[in-house]
Coordinates of C-alpha atoms in Angstrom, one line a residue:
Chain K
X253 CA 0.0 0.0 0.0
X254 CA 1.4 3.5 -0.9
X255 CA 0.9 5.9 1.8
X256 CA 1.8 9.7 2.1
X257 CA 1.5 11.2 5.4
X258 CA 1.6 14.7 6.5
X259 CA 2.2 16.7 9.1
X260 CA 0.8 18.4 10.9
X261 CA -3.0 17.4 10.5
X262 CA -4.0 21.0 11.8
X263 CA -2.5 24.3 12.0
X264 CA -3.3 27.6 13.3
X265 CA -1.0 30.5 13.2
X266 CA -0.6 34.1 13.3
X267 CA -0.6 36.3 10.2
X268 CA 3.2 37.2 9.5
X269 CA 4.2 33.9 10.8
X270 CA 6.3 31.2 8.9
X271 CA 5.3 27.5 8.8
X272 CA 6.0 24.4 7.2
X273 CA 4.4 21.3 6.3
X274 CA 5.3 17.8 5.4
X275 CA 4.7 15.4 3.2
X276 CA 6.3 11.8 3.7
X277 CA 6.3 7.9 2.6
X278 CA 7.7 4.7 2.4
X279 CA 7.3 5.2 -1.5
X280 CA 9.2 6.5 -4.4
X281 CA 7.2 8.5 -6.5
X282 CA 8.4 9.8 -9.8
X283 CA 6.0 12.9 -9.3
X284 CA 4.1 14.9 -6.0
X285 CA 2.0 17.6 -7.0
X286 CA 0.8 20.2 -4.0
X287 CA -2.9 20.9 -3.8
X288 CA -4.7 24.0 -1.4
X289 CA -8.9 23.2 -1.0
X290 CA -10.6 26.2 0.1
X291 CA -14.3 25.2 2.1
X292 CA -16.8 24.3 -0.1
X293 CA -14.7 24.5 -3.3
X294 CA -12.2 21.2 -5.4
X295 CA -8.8 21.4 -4.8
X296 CA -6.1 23.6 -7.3
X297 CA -3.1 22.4 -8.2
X298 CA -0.4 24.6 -6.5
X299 CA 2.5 23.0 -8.2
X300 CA 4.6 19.6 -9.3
X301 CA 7.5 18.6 -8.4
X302 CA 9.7 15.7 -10.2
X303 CA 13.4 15.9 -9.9
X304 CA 14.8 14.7 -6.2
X305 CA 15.9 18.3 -4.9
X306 CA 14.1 19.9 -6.8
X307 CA 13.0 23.4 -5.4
X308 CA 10.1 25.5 -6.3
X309 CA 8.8 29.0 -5.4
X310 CA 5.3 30.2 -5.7
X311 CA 5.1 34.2 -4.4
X312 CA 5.5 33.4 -0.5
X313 CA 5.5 29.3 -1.1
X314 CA 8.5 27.3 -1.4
X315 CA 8.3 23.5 -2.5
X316 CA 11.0 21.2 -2.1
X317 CA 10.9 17.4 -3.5
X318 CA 13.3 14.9 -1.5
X319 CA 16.5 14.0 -3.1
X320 CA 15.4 10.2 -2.6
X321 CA 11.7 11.4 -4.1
X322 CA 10.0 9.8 -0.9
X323 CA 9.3 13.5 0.7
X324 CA 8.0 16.9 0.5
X325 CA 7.9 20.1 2.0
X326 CA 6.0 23.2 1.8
X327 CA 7.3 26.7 3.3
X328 CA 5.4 29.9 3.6
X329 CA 6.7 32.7 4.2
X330 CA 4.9 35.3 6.0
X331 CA 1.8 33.5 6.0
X332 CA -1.8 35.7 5.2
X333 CA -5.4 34.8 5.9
X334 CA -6.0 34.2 2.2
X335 CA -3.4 31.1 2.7
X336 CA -6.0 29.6 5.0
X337 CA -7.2 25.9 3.6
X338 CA -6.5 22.5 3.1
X339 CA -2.9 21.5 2.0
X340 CA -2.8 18.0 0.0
X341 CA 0.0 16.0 -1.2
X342 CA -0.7 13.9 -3.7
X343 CA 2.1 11.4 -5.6
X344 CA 2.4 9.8 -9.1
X345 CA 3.8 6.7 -10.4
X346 CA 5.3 5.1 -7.3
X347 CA 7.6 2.4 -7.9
X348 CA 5.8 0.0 -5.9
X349 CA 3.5 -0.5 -9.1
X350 CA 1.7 3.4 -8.8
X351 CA 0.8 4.6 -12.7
X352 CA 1.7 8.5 -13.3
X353 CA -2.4 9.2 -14.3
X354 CA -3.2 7.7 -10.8
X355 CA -2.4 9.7 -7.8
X356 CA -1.9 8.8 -4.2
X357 CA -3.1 11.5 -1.9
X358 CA -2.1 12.7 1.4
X359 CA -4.9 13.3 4.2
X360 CA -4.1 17.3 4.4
X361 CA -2.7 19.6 6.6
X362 CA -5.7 22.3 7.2
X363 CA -3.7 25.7 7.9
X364 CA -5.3 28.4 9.5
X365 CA -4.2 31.9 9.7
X366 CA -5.7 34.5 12.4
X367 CA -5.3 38.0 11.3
Chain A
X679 CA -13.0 27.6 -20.7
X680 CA -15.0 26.0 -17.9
X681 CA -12.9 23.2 -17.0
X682 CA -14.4 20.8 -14.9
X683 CA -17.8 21.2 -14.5
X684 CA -20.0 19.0 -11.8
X685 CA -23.5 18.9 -11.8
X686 CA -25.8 18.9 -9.2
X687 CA -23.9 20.9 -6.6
X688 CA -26.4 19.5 -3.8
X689 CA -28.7 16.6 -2.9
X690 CA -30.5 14.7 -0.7
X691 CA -31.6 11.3 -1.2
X692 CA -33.6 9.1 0.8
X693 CA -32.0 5.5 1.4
X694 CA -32.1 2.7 -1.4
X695 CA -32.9 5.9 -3.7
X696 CA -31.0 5.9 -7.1
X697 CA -29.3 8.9 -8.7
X698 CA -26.4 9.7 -11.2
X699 CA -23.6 12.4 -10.7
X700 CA -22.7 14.2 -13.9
X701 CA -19.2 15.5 -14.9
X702 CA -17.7 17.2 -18.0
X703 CA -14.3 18.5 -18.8
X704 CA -13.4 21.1 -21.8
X705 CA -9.8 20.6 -21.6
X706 CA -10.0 17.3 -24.2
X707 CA -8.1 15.8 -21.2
X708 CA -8.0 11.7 -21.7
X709 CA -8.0 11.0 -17.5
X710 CA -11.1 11.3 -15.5
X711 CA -11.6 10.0 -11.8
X712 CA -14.2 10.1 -9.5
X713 CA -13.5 10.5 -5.9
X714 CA -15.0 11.4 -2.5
X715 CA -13.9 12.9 0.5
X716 CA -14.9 12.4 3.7
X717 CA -13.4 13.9 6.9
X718 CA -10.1 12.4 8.5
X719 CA -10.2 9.8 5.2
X720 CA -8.4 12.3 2.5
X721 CA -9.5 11.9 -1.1
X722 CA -10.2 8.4 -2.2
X723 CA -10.7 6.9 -5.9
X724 CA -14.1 5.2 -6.4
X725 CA -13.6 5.2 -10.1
X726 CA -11.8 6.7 -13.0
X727 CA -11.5 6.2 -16.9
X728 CA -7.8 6.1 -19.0
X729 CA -9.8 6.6 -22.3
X730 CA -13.4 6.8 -24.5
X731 CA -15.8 3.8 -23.1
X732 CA -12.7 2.2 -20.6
X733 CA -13.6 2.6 -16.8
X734 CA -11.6 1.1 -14.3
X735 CA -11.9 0.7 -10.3
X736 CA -10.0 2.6 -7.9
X737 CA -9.9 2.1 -3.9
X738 CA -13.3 2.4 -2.6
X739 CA -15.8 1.1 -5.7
X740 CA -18.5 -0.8 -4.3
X741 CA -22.3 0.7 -4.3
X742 CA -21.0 2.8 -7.2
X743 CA -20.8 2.5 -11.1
X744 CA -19.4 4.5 -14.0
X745 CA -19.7 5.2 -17.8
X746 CA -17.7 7.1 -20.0
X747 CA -19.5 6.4 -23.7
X748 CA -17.2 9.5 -25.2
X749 CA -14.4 11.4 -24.3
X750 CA -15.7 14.6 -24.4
X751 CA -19.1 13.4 -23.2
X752 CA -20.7 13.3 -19.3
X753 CA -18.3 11.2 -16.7
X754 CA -20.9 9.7 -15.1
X755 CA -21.6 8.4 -11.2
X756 CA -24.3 6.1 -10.5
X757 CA -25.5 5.1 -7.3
X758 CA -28.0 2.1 -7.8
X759 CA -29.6 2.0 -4.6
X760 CA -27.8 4.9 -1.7
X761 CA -26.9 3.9 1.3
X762 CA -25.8 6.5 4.3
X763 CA -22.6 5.3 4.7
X764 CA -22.6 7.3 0.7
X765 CA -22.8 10.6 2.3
X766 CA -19.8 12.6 1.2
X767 CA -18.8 14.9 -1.2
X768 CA -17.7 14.0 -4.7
X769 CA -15.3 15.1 -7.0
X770 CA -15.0 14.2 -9.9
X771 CA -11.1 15.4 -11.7
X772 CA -9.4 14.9 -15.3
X773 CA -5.8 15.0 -16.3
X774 CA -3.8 15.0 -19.2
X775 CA -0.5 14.3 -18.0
X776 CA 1.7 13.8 -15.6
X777 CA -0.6 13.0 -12.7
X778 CA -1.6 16.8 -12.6
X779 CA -5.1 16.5 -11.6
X780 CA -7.5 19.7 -12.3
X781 CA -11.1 19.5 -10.1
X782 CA -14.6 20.2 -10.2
X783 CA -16.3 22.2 -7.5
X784 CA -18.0 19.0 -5.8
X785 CA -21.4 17.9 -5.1
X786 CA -22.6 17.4 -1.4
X787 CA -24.8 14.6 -1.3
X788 CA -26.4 13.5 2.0
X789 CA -28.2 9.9 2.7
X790 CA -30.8 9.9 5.2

């Protein structure tokens, strides 16, 4: 079974504050894509990752893929209210038999920020 | 350019009750997946389709069907006969490549 697990499940900070969550498994994926879900709404794709070591930049957001391809982070710097929602990890093409049009998703971290 | 579109956003069904989710994508993307989402459970596949009239099932299929007749027509859901334990929220998602996934908006649907 491929699992990704993050961390923390919730989050609530302070606006101007920096945080970070993770994204971690047993797995080797040959893809992880980052996901935000705002209530009521599908989640958007924040950004993909696919070279181990790979870093990424997004405005305040910083991904970074693990040099093994196993992990994830995702930085934010200066956090703002409008970054309030549900974070999802999701991988692609794990080589324990995942295909790269299948995805295996992470349970979330929900971030809150207080203004 | 709609994307993916989901249709109805809400419902209510009464148990043993039939209905059909509806999904369609602009984006001539060959990938579609059903999937729900329940609290503390993440996303999880019920279904998805790799082509025009191929369906295929994911993690959590039973009580549900699929058919994919074209690939620019309706995705579609079916519940045969809803039980409670169906209460969730679908999404239904399509991709083209590389795993990168784009969603609809959902539909709430509640089993009493």
């Amino acid at each position: 079974t491929q699992l990704l697990e993050q961390s923390p499940q919730f989050l609530s900070i302070q606006e101007g504050e920096n945080l970070t969550v993770y994204c971690n498994s047993s797995s080797v994926f040959s893809s992880l894509q980052w996901y935000r879900q705002e209530p009521g709404e599908g989640p958007v794709l924040l950004v993909t990752v696919v070279t181990g070591g790979e870093v990424k930049k997004l405005k305040r957001l910083t991904f970074q893929f693990g040099d093994a391809r196993k992990d994830s982070s995702l930085h934010i710097t200066a956090a703002q209210p409008g970054d309030t929602g549900l974070y999802l990890c999701a991988g692609a093409g794990s080589r324990s038999g995942g295909s790269n049009y299948k995805l295996t998703f992470g349970k979330g971290t929900l971030l809150t920020v207080n203004p | 350019n709609a994307g993916v579109t989901q249709t109805p956003k809400f419902r209510v069904l009464k148990t043993g009750q039939s209905m059909t989710l509806l999904c369609a994508q602009d984006m001539n993307h060959e990938y579609m997946y059903w999937y729900r989402q329940d609290p503390g459970m993440g996303l999880r596949l019920i279904h998805y389709s790799v082509g025009e009239g191929t369906t295929a099932k994911g993690e959590v299929p039973d009580g549900y069907n699929v058919s994919r007749k074209k690939k620019k027509q309706n995705f579609l859901l079916g519940l045969e006969s809803a039980a409670p334990s169906q209460t969730s929220v679908y999404f239904c998602a399509s991709s083209y490549l590389r795993g990168e996934q784009y969603f609809g908006p959902g539909t709430r649907l509640t089993v009493t």
